[in-house]
CSV table of C-alpha atoms and ligand atoms in Angstrom, one decimal:
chain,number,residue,atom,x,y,z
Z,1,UNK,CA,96.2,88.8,81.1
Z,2,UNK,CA,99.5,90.0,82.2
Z,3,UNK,CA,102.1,87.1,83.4
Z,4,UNK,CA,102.5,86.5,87.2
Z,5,UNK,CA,105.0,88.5,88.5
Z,6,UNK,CA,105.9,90.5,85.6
Z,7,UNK,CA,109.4,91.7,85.7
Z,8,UNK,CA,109.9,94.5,88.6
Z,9,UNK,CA,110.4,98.3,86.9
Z,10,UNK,CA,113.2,98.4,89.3
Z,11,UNK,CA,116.1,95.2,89.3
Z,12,UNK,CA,115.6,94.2,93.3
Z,13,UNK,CA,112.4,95.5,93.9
Z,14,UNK,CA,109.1,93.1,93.9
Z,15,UNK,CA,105.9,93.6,92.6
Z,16,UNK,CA,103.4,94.9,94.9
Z,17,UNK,CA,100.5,93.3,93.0
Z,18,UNK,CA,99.7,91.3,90.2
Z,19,UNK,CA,97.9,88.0,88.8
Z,20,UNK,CA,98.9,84.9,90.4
Z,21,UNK,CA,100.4,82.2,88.7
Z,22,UNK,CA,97.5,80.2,87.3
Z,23,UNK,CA,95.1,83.6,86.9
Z,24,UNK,CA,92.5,82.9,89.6
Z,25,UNK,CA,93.4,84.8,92.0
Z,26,UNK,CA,95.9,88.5,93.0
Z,27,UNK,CA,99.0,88.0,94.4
Z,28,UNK,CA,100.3,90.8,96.7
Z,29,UNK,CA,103.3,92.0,98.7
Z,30,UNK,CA,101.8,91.9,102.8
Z,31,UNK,CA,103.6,95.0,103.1
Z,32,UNK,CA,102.5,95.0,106.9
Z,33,UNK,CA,105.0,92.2,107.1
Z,34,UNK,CA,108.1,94.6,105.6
Z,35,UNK,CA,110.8,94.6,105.9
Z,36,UNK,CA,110.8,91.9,108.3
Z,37,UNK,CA,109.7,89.4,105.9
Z,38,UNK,CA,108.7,89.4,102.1
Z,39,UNK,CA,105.7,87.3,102.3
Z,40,UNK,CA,103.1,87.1,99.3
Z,41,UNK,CA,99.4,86.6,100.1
Z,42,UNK,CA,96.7,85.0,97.3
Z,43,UNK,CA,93.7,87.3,97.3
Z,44,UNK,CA,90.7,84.1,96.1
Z,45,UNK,CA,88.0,87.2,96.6
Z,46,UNK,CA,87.1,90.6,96.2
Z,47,UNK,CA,86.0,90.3,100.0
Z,48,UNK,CA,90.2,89.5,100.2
Z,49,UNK,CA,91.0,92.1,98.0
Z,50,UNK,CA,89.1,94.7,100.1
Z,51,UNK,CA,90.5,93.6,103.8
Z,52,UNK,CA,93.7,93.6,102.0
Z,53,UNK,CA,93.7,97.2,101.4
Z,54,UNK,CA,91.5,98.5,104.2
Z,55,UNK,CA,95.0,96.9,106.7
Z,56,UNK,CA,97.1,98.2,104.3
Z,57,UNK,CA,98.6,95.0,103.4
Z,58,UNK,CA,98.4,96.5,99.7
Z,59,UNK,CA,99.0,100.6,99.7
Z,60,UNK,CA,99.7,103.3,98.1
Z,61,UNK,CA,97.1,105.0,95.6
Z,62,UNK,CA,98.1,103.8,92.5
Z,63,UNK,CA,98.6,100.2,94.0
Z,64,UNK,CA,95.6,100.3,95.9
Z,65,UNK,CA,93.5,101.2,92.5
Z,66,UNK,CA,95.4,98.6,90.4
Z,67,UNK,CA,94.6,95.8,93.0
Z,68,UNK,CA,90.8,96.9,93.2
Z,69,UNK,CA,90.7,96.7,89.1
Z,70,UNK,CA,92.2,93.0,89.6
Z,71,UNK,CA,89.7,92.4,92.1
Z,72,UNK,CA,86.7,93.5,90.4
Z,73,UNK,CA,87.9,91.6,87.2
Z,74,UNK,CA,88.5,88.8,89.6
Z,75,UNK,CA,84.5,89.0,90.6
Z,76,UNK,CA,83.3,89.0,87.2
Z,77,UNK,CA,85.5,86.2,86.2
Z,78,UNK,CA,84.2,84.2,88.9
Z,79,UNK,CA,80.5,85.5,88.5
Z,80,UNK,CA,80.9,84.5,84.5
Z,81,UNK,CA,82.1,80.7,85.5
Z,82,UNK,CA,78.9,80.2,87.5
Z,83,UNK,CA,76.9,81.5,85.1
Z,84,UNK,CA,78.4,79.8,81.9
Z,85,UNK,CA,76.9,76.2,83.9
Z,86,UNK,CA,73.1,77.8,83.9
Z,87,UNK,CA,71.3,78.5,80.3
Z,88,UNK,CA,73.4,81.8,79.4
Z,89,UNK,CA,73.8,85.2,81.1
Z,90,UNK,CA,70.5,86.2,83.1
Z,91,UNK,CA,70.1,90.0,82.4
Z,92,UNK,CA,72.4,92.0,84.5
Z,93,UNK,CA,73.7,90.0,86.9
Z,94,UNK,CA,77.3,90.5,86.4
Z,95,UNK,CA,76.2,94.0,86.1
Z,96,UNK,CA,74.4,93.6,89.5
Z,97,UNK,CA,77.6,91.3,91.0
Z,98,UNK,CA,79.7,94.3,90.0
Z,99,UNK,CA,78.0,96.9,91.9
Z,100,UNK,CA,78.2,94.9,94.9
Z,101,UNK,CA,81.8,94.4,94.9
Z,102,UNK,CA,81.7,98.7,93.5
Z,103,UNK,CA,80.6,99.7,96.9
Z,104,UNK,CA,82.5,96.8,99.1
Z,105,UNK,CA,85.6,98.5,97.3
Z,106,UNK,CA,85.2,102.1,97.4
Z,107,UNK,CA,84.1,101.7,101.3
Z,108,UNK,CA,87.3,100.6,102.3
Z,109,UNK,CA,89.8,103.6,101.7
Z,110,UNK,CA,87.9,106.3,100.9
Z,111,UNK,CA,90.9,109.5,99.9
Z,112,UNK,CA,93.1,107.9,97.0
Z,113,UNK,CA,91.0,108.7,94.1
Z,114,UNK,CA,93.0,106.4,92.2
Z,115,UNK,CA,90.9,103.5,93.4
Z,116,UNK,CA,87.0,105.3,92.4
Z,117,UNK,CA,89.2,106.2,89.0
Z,118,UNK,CA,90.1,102.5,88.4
Z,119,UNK,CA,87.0,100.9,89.3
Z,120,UNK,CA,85.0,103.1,87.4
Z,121,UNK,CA,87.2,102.1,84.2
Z,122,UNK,CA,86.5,98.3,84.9
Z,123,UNK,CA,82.7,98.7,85.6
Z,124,UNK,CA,82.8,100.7,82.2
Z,125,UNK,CA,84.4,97.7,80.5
Z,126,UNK,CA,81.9,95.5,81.6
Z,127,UNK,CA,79.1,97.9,80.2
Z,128,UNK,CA,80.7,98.4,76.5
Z,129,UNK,CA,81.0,94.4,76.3
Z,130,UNK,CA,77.5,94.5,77.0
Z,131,UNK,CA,75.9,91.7,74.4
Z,132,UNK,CA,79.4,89.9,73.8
Z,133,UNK,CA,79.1,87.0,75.7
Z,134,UNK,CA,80.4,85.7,78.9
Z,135,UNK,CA,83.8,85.4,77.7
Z,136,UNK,CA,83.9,88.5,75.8
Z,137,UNK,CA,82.9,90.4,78.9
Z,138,UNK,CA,85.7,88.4,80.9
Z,139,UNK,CA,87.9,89.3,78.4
Z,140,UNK,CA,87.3,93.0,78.6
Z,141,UNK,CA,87.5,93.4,82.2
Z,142,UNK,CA,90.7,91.7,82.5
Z,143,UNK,CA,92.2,93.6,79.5
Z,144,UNK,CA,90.8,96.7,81.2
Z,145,UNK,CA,92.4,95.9,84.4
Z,146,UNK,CA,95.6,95.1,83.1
Z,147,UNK,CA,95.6,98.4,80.9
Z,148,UNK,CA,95.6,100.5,84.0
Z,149,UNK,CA,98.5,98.2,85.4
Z,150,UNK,CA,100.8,99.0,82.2
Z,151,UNK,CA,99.5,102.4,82.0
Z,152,UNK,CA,100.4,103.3,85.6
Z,153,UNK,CA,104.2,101.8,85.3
Z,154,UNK,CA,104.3,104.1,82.2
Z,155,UNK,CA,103.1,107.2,83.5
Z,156,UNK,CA,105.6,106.7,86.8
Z,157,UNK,CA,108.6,106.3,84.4
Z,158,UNK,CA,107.4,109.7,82.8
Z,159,UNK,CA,107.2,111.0,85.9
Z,160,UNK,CA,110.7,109.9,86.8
Z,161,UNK,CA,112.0,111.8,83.3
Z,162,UNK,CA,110.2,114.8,83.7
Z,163,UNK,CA,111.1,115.3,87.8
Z,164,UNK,CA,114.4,115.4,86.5
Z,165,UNK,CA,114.0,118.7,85.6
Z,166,UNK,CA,113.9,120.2,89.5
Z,167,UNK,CA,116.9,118.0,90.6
Z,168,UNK,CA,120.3,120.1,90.1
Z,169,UNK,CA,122.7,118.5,87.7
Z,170,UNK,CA,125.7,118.7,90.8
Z,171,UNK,CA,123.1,116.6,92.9
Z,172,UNK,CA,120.9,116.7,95.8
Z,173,UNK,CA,119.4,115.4,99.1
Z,174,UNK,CA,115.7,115.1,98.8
Z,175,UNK,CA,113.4,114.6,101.6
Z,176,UNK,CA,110.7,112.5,101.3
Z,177,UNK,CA,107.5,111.4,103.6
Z,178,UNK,CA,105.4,108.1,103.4
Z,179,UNK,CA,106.2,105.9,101.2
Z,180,UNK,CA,105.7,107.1,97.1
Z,181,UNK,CA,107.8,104.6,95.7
Z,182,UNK,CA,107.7,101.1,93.8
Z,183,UNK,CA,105.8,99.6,96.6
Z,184,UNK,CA,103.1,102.2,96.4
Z,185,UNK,CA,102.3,102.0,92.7
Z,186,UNK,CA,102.9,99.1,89.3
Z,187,UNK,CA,106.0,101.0,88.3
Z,188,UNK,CA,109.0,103.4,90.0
Z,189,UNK,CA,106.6,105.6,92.1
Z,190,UNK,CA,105.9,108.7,92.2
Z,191,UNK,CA,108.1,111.0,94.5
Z,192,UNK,CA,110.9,108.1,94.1
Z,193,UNK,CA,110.5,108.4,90.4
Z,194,UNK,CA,112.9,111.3,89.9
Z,195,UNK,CA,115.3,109.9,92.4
Z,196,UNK,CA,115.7,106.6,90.9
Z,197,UNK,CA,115.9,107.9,87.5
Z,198,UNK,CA,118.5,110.9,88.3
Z,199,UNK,CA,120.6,107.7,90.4
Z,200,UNK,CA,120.4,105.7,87.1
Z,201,UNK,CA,122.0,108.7,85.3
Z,202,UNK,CA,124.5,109.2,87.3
Z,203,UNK,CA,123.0,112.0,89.0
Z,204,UNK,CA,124.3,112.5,93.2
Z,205,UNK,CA,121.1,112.0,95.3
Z,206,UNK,CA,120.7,111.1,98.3
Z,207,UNK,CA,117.4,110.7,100.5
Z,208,UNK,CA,116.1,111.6,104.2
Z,209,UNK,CA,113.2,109.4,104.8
Z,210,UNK,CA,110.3,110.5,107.6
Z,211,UNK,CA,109.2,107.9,109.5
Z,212,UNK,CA,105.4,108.7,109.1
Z,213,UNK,CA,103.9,108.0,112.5
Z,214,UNK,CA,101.6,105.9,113.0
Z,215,UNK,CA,102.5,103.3,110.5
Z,216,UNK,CA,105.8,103.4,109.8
Z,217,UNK,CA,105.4,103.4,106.1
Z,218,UNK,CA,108.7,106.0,105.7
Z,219,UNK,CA,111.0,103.9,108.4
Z,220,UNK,CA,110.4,100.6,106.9
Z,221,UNK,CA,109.2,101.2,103.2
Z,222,UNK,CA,111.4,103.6,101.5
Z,223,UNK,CA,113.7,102.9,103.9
Z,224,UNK,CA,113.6,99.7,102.7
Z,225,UNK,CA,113.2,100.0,99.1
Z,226,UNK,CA,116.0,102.7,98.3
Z,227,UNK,CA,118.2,100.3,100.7
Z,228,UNK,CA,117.9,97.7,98.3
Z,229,UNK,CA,118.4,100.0,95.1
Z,230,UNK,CA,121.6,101.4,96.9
Z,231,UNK,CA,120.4,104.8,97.2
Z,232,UNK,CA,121.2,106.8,100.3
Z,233,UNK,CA,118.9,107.0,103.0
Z,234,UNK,CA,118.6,107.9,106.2
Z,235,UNK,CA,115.4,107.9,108.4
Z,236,UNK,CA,114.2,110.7,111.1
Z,237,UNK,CA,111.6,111.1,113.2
Z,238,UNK,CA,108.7,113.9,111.9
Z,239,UNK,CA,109.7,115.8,115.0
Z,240,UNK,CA,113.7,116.2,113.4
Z,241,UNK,CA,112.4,117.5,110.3
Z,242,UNK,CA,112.8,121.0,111.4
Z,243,UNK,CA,116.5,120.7,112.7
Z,244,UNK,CA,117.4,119.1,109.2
Z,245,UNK,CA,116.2,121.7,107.3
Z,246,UNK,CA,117.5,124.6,109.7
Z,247,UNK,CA,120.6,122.9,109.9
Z,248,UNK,CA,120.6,123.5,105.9
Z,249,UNK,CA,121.0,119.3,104.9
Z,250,UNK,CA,118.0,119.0,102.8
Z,251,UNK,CA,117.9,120.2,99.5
Z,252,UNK,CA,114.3,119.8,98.2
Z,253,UNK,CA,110.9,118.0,99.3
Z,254,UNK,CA,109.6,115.2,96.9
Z,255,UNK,CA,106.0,113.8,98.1
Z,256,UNK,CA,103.3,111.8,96.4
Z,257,UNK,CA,99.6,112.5,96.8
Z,258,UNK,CA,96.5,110.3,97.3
Z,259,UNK,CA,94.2,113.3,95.8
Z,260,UNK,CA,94.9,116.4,94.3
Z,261,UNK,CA,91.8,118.7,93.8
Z,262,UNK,CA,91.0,120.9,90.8
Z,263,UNK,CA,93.1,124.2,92.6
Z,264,UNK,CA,95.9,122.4,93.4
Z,265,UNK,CA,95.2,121.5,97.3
Z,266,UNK,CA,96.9,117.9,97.8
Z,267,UNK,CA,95.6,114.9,100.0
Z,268,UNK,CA,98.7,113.0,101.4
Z,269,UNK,CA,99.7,111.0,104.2
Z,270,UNK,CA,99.3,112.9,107.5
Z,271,UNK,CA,101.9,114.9,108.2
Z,272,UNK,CA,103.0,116.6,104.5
Z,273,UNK,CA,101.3,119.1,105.3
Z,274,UNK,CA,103.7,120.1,108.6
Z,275,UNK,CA,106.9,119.7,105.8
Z,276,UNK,CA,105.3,121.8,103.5
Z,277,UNK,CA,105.1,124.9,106.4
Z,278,UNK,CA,108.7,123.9,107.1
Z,279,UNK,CA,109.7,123.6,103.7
Z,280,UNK,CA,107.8,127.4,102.8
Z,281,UNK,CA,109.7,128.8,106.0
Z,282,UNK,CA,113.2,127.6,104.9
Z,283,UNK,CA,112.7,128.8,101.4
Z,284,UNK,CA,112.7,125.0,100.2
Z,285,UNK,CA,111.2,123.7,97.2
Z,286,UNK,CA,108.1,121.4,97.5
Z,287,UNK,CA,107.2,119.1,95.0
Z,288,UNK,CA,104.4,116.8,94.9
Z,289,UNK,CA,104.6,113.7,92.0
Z,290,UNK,CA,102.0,112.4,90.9
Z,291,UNK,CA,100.3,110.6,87.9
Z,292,UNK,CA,97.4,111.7,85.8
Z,293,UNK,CA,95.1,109.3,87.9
Z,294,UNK,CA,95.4,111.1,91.2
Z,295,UNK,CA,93.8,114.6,89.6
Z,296,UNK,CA,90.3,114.7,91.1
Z,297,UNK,CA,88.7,117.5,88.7
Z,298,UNK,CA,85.3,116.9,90.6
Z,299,UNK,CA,86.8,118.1,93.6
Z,300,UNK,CA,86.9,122.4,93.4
Z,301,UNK,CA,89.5,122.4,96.2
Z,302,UNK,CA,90.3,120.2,99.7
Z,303,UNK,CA,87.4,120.7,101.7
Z,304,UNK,CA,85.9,118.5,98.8
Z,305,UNK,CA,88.5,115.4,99.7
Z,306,UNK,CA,87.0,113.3,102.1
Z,307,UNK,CA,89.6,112.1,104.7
Z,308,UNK,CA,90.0,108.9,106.2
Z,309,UNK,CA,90.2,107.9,110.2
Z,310,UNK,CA,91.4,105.2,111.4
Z,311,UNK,CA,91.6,103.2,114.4
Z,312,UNK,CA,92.9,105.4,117.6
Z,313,UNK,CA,94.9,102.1,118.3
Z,314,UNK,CA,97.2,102.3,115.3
Z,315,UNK,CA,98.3,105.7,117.3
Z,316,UNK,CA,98.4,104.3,120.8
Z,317,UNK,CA,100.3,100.9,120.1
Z,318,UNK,CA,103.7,101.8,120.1
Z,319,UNK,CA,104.0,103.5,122.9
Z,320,UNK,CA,101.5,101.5,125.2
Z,321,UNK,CA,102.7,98.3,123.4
Z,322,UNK,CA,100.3,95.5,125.0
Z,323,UNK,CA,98.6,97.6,128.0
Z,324,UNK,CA,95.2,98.8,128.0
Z,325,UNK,CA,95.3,103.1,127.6
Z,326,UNK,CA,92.4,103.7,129.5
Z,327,UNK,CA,91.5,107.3,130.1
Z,328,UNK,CA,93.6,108.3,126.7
Z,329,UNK,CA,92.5,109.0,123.6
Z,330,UNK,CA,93.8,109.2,120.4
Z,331,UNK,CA,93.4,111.4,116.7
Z,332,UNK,CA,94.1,109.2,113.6
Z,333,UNK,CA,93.7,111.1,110.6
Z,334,UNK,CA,95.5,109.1,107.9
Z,335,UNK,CA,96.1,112.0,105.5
Z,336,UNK,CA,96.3,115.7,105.2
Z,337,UNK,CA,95.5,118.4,103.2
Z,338,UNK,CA,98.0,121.3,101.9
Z,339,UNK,CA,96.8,124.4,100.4
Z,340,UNK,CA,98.3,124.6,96.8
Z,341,UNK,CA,99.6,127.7,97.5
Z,342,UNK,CA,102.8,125.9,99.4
Z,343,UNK,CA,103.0,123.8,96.6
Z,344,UNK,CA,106.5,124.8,94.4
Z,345,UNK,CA,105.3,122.5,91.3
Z,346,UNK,CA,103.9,119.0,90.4
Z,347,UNK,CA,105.5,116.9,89.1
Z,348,UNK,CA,103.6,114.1,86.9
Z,349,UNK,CA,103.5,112.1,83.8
Z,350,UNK,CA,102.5,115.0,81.6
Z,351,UNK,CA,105.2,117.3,82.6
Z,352,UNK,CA,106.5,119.6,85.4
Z,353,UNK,CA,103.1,121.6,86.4
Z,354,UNK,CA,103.7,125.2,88.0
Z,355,UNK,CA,101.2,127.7,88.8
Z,356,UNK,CA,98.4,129.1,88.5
Z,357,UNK,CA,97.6,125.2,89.2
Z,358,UNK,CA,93.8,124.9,88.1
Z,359,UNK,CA,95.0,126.3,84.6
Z,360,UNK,CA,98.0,123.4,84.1
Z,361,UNK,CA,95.9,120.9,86.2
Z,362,UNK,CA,93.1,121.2,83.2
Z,363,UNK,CA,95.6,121.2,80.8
Z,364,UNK,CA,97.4,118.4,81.9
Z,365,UNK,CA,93.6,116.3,82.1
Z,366,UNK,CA,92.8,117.5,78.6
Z,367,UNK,CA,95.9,116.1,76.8
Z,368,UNK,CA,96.3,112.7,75.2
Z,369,UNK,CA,97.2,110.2,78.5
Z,370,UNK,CA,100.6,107.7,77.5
Z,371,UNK,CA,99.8,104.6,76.5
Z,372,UNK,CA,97.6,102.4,73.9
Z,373,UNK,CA,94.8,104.0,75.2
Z,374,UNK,CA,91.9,106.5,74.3
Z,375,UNK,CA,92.2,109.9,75.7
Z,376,UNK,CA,88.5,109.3,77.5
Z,377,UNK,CA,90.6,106.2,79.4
Z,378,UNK,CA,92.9,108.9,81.3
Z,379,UNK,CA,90.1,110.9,82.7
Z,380,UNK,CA,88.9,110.7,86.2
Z,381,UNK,CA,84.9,109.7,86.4
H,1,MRU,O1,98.2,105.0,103.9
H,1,MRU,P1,99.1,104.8,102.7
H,1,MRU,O2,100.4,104.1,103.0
H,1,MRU,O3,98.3,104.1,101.6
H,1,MRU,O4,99.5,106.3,102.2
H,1,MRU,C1,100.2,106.4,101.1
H,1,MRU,C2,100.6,107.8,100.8
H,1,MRU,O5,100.1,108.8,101.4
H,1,MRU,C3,101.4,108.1,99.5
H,1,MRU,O6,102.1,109.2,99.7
H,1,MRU,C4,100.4,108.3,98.3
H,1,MRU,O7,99.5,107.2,98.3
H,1,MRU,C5,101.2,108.3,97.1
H,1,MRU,S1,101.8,106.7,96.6
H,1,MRU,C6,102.5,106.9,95.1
């Protein structure tokens, strides 16, 4: 198991989620409570685990798949201590525990494929360790859980080499959406990557941050997070975006994704998709980072990436604050979908992708993921 709390990937920054202290339960960021406070929660449950992400308290794909692989370990480890008091494993029923906790999981956010791509690896764990024992099978989800921890910090600090690649040498201003940073994932980020690495090297850069209505996660969390890591930023509104690019003070667009199909279309945070017109229309480059994890080969193209709705309320609460908005109704998609064709390049841990997308997507999927672990282990299910 890894330590509680293992050291940030970034001096400053905290660990969205990991172990707790004594093993038994996850420890998370409430990063609905940023950047007022840093409060940590301890998840005892996968019932926990799963309200945690469906309110977002824990976000961001990669983070969101690393805390259900900690939760679903979490269930069998509880599962194996009742079990180890009774006379030995009854046939399947960690197996049967499992799929239980499977479906509370996958119900609660259903676009990242990050999270059906870390769950599946755990559930697989527990199947191979099939015959070992109780502790053996313990032992192999945990391991499997903390793999795709490790392997997720790794494949964000190749991300961060490789975007280095589209950020000028004399620097740049990069213009970001959501938040795709440390917060979101178990390392750098994704669309931060690059920018924290070119920073560390010396490199100029400098960051406009959208707010990303309805939730705020641009204002407060990469706001928040480059603020602490002394990297320029400066927030605007979606609605400014335009103006900053006509007015020629944006250099590039850097984005993460929550599901990128087989073509090349990308799943993000509502709203990408408006910067990526903007972006084509001022001859900007638009990148989206990304690691090997958020690939969805089963999905042809976008129409194939389900999309989640939320609450209209998350839409309506700023602006009607505590009164009632009777007669009014709201939209509340909480991603997007742009066509690959306004994508300029991906950038992920397997190198600067450019098109024709399905041909470097597969390419990318086929090669040898980082990490101690086997190629099968960087594949989507
Ligand atoms: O609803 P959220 O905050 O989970 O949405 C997050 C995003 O859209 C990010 O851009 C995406 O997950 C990539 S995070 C590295």
């Amino acid at each position: 198991m890894i330590p509680h709390l293992p050291p940030p990937a970034l001096p400053g920054l905290p660990v969205p989620v990991s172990w707790s202290e004594d093993g038994e339960a996850i420890d998370i960021l409430d990063q609905t409570r940023l950047p007022v406070e840093e409060r940590r929660l301890r998840l005892e449950s996968v019932v926990a685990v799963a309200d945690a992400i469906r309110t977002l308290r824990v976000r961001g794909a990669p983070a969101i798949g690393i805390a259900a692989a900690m939760g679903l370990a979490l269930g069998v480890k509880r599962r194996a201590a009742q079990l180890a008091g009774s006379s030995g494993e009854p046939d399947g029923a960690l197996e049967e525990g499992l799929g239980r906790d499977l479906e509370l999981l996958r119900a609660t956010r259903p676009t990242a494929v990050n999270l059906a791509w870390a769950t599946e690896r755990v559930a697989r764990a527990l199947r191979e360790a099939e015959g070992g024992g109780l502790a053996a099978r313990v032992a192999a989800v945990v391991r499997e859980a903390d793999a795709i921890a490790l392997q997720d910090r790794e494949m964000c600090r190749l991300i961060g080499v490789h975007g280095l690649e589209v950020i000028p040498a004399e620097g740049a201003c990069a213009l970001t959406h959501c938040n795709a940073g440390a917060l979101a994932t178990g390392g750098m980020g994704t669309a931060l990557a690059p920018v924290y690495t070119a920073h560390a090297r010396g490199i100029p850069i400098s960051v406009f941050a959208s707010e990303t209505r309805p939730l705020l996660q641009g204002a407060r969390l990469t706001a928040w997070e480059l603020a602490r890591t002394g990297i320029g930023v400066t927030v605007v509104t979606e609605g400014m975006v335009g103006a900053l690019m006509a007015r020629g003070l944006v250099g590039l667009v850097l984005v993460g994704a929550d599901r990128v199909a087989a073509n090349g279309d990308v799943a993000n945070k509502v709203g990408t998709y408006g910067l990526a017109v903007l972006a084509r229309h001022h001859g900007l480059p638009f990148y989206v980072a990304l690691p090997r994890s958020t690939f969805d080969p089963a999905a042809p193209s976008g129409v194939h990436i389900p999309i989640e709705e939320r609450d209209p309320a998350e839409v309506l609460g700023v602006a009607w604050g505590g009164a009632e908005p009777s007669g009014v109704g709201a939209w509340n998609p909480a991603f997007d979908l742009t066509p690959a064709h306004l994508v300029t390049a991906f950038i992920s841990d397997g190198g600067v992708l450019r098109p024709p997308f399905p041909a470097s997507i597969a390419r990318v999927l086929a090669a040898t993921p980082p990490g101690p672990l086997t190629p099968r282990h960087g594949r989507n299910p």
